[in-house]
Short mmCIF file of C-alpha atoms in Angstrom, two decimals:
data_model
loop_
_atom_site.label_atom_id
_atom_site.label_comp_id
_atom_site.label_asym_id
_atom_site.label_seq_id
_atom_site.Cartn_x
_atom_site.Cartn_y
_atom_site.Cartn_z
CA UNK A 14 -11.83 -21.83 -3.17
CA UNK A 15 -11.86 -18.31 -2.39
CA UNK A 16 -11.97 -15.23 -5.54
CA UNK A 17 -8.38 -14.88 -5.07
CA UNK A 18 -7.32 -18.39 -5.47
CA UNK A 19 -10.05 -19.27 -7.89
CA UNK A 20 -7.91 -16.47 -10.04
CA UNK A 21 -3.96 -17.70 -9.03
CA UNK A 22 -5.56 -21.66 -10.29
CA UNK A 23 -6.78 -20.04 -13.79
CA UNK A 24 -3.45 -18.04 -14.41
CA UNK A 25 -1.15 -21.23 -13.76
CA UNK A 26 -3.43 -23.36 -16.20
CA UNK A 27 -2.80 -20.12 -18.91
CA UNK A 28 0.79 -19.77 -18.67
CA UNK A 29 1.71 -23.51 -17.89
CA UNK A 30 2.44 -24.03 -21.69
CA UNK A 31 4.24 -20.63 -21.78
CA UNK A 32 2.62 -18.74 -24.04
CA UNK A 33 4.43 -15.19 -25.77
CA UNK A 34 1.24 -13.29 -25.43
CA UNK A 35 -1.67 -13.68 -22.34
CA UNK A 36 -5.16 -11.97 -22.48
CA UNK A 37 -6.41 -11.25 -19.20
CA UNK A 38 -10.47 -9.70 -19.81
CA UNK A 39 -11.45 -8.33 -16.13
CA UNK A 40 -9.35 -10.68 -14.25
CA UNK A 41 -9.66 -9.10 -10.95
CA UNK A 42 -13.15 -7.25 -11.21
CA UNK A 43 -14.58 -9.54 -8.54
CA UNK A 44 -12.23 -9.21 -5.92
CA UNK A 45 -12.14 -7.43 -2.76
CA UNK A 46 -10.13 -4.16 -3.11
CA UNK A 47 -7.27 -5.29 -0.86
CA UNK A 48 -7.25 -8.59 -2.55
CA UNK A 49 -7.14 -7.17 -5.65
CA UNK A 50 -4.41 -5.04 -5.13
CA UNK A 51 -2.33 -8.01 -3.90
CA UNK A 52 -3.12 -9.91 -7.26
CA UNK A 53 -2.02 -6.54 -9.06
CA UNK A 54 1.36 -7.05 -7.65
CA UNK A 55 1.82 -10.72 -8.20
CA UNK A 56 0.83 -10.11 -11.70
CA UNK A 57 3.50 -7.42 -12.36
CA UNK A 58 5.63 -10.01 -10.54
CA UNK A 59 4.91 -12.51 -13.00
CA UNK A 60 5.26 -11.09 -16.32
CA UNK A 61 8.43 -9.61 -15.48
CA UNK A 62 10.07 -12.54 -14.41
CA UNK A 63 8.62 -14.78 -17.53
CA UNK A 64 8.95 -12.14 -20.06
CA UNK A 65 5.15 -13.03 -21.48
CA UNK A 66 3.47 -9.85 -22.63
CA UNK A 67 0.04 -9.39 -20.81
CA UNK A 68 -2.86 -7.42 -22.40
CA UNK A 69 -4.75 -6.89 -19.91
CA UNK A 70 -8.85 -5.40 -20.34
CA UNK A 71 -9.97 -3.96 -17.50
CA UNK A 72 -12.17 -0.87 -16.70
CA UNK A 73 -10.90 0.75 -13.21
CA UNK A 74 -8.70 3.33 -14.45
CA UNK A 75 -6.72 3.17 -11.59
CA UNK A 76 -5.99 -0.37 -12.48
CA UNK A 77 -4.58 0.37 -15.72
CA UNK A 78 -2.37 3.34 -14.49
CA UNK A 79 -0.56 1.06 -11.90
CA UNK A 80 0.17 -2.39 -13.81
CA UNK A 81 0.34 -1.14 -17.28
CA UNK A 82 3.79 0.23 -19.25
CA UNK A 83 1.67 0.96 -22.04
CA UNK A 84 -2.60 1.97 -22.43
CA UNK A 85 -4.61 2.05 -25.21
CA UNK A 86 -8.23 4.23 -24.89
CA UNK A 87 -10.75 2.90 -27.49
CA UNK A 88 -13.75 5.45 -28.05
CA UNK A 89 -16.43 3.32 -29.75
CA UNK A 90 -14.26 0.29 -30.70
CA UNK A 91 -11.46 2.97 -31.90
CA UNK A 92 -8.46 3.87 -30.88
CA UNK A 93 -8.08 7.26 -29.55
CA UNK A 94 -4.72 7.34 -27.61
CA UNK A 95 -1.77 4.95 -27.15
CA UNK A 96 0.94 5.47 -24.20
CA UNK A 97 2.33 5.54 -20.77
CA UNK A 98 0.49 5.78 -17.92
CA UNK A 99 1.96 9.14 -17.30
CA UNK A 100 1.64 10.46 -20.94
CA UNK A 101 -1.90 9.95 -21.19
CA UNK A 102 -2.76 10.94 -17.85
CA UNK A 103 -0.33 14.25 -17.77
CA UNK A 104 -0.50 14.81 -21.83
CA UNK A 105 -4.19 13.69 -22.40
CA UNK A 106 -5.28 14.60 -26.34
CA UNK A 107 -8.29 15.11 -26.13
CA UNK A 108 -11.25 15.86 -23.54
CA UNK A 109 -12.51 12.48 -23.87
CA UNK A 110 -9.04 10.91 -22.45
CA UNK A 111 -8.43 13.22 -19.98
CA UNK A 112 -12.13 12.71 -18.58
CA UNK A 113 -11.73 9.03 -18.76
CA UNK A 114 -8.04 8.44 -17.17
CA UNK A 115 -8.55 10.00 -13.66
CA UNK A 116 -10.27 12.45 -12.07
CA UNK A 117 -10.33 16.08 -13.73
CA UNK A 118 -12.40 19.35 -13.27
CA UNK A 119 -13.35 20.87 -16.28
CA UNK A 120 -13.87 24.79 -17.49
CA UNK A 121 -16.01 25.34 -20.33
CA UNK A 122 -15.17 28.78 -22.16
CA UNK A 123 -14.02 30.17 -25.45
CA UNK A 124 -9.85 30.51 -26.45
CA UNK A 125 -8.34 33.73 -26.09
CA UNK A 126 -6.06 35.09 -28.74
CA UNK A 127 -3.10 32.87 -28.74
CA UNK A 128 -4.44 30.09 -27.65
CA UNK A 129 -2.69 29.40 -24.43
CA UNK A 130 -5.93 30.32 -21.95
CA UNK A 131 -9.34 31.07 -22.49
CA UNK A 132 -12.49 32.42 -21.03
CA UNK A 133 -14.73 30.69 -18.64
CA UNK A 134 -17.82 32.73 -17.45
CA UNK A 135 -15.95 35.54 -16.99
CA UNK A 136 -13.07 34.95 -16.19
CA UNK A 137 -9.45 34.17 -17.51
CA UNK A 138 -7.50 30.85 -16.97
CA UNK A 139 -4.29 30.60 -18.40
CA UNK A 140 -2.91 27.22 -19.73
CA UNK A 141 -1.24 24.97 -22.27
CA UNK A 142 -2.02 22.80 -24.98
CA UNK A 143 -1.20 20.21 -27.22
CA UNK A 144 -3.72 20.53 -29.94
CA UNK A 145 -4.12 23.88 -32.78
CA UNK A 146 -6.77 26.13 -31.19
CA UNK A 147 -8.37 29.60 -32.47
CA UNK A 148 -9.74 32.15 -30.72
CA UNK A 149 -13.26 31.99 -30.03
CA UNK A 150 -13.23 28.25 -30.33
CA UNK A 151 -15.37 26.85 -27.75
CA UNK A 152 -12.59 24.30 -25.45
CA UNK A 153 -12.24 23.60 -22.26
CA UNK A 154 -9.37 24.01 -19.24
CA UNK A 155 -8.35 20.96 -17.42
CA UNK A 156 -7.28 21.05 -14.63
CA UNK A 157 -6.42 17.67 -12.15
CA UNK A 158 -7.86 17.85 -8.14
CA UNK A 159 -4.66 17.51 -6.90
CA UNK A 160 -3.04 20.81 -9.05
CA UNK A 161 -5.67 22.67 -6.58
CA UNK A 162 -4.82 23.74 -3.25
CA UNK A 163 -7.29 24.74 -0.67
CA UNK A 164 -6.52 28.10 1.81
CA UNK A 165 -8.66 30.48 4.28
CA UNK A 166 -6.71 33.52 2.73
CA UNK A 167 -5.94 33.96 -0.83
CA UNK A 168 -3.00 31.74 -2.41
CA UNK A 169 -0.47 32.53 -5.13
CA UNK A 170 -1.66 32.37 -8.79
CA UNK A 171 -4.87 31.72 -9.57
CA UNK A 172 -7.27 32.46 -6.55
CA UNK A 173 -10.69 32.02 -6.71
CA UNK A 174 -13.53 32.10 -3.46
CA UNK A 175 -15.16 28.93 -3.01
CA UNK A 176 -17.55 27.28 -0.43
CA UNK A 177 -16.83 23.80 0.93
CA UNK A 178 -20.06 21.58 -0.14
CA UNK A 179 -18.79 17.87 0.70
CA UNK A 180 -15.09 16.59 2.37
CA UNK A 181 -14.29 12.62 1.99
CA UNK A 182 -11.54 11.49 4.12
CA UNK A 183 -9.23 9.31 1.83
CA UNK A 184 -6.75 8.83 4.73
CA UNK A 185 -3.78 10.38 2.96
CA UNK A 186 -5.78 13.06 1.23
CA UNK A 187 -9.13 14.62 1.70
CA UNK A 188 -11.34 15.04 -0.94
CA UNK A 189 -13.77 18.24 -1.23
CA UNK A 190 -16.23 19.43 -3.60
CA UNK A 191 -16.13 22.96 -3.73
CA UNK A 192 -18.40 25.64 -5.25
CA UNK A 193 -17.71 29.17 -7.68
CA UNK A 194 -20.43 31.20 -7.62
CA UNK A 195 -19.22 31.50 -11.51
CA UNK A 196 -17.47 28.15 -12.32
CA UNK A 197 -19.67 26.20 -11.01
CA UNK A 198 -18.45 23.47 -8.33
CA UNK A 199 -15.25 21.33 -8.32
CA UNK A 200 -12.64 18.79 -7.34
CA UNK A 201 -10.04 19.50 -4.86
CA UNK A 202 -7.88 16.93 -3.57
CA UNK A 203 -5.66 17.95 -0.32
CA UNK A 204 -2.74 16.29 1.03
CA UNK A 205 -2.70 15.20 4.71
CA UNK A 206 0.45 17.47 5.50
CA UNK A 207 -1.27 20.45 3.88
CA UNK A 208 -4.84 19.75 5.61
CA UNK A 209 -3.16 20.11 8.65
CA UNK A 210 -1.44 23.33 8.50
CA UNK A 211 -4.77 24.88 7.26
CA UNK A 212 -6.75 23.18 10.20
CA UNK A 213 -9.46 21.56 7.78
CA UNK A 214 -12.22 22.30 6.06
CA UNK A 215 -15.97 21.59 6.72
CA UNK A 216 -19.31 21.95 4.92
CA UNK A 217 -20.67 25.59 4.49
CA UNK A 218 -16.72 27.01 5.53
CA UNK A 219 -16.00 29.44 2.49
CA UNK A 220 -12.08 29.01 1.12
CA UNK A 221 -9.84 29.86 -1.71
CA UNK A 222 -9.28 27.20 -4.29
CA UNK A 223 -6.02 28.10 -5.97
CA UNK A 224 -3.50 26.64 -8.50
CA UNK A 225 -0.27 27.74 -10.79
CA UNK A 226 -1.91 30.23 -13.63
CA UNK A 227 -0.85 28.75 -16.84
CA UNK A 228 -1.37 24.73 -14.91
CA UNK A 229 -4.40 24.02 -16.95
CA UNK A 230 -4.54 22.08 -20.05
CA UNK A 231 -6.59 23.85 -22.90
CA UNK A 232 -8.54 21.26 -25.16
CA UNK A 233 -11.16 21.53 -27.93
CA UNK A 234 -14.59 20.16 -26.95
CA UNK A 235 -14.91 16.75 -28.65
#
């Protein structure tokens, strides 16, 4: 039998005596990605319609963000944060979570008075946060690839120069790694739609990386 039905055999046997609680450890870590998607969706299919609560262990992030109504990060067999998908990947609480759910770009600086923004080599990003901070604490601004947009000329906001170093087509976005001669280099993940009204980016082509000034989330170093 193939991975895939191998997998649909085991999770008939489980819930065949209806059980009010299924643990599912890496169920589909040796499937194809396509395949595994497709199991994703019959699973969510599943434990709606029987009502069985699933706990599932798995370690593709992107896995737990799309089947899960509720995620729990352990840190060294603790728990660190418990929530929706969208809680802990929009309202992170520390550096460690919002490292480990997703992809994020990180700006290591001191807080500025108030504690909404701080200094990173130089220079000031504005933000928000969750936790107490102090000025001079050393924290860091988060910011997600996607709350980045990529320009010739100089956007709205925050706008910083930047050379292209790598571009991944993703087919609906395109991924680049950028480069601050300050900041270091960076995550910036375009939309198709916005690629091509800014005619693409290649290698070596200098651009302006810019976002919303007060987008970043400030967090204490762990």
């Amino acid at each position: 039998m193939s991975g895939g039905q191998q997998q649909r055999v085991a999770l008939a046997r489980a819930i065949i005596n209806q059980p009010k609680l299924l643990l599912l450890d890496e169920p589909m870590a040796a499937l194809d990605k396509k395949l595994r998607r497709d199991m994703q969706i019959e699973l969510q299919t599943l434990q709606r319609q029987l009502g069985i609560t699933f706990v599932l262990v798995t370690h593709d992030q992107e896995e737990a963000l799309s089947m899960s109504d509720r995620i729990c990060i352990l840190r060294g067999g603790k728990i660190v944060q418990v929530g929706s998908p969208r809680d802990l990947y929009d309202r992170p609480m520390n550096r460690y979570v919002a490292d480990f759910v997703g992809k994020s770009n990180f700006f290591a600086g001191t807080v500025d008075a108030g504690g909404s923004s701080l200094t990173a080599a130089g220079h000031r990003i504005g933000g928000h946060t969750t936790q107490t901070l102090t000025a001079g604490q050393a924290a860091s601004a988060s910011l997600r690839p996607e709350q980045i947009s990529l320009t010739r000329q100089p956007g709205a906001g925050i706008s910083l120069p930047v050379q292209v170093q790598t571009r991944i087509f993703l087919g609906e976005h395109t991924e680049y790694l950028v480069k601050h001669p300050d900041l270091g280099a960076f995550l910036v993940l375009v939309p198709r739609q916005a690629e091509a009204s800014e005619g693409g980016f290649e290698p070596g082509d200098s651009a302006h990386a810019n976002w919303q000034d007060g987008a970043a989330l400030i967090l204490a170093d762990d």
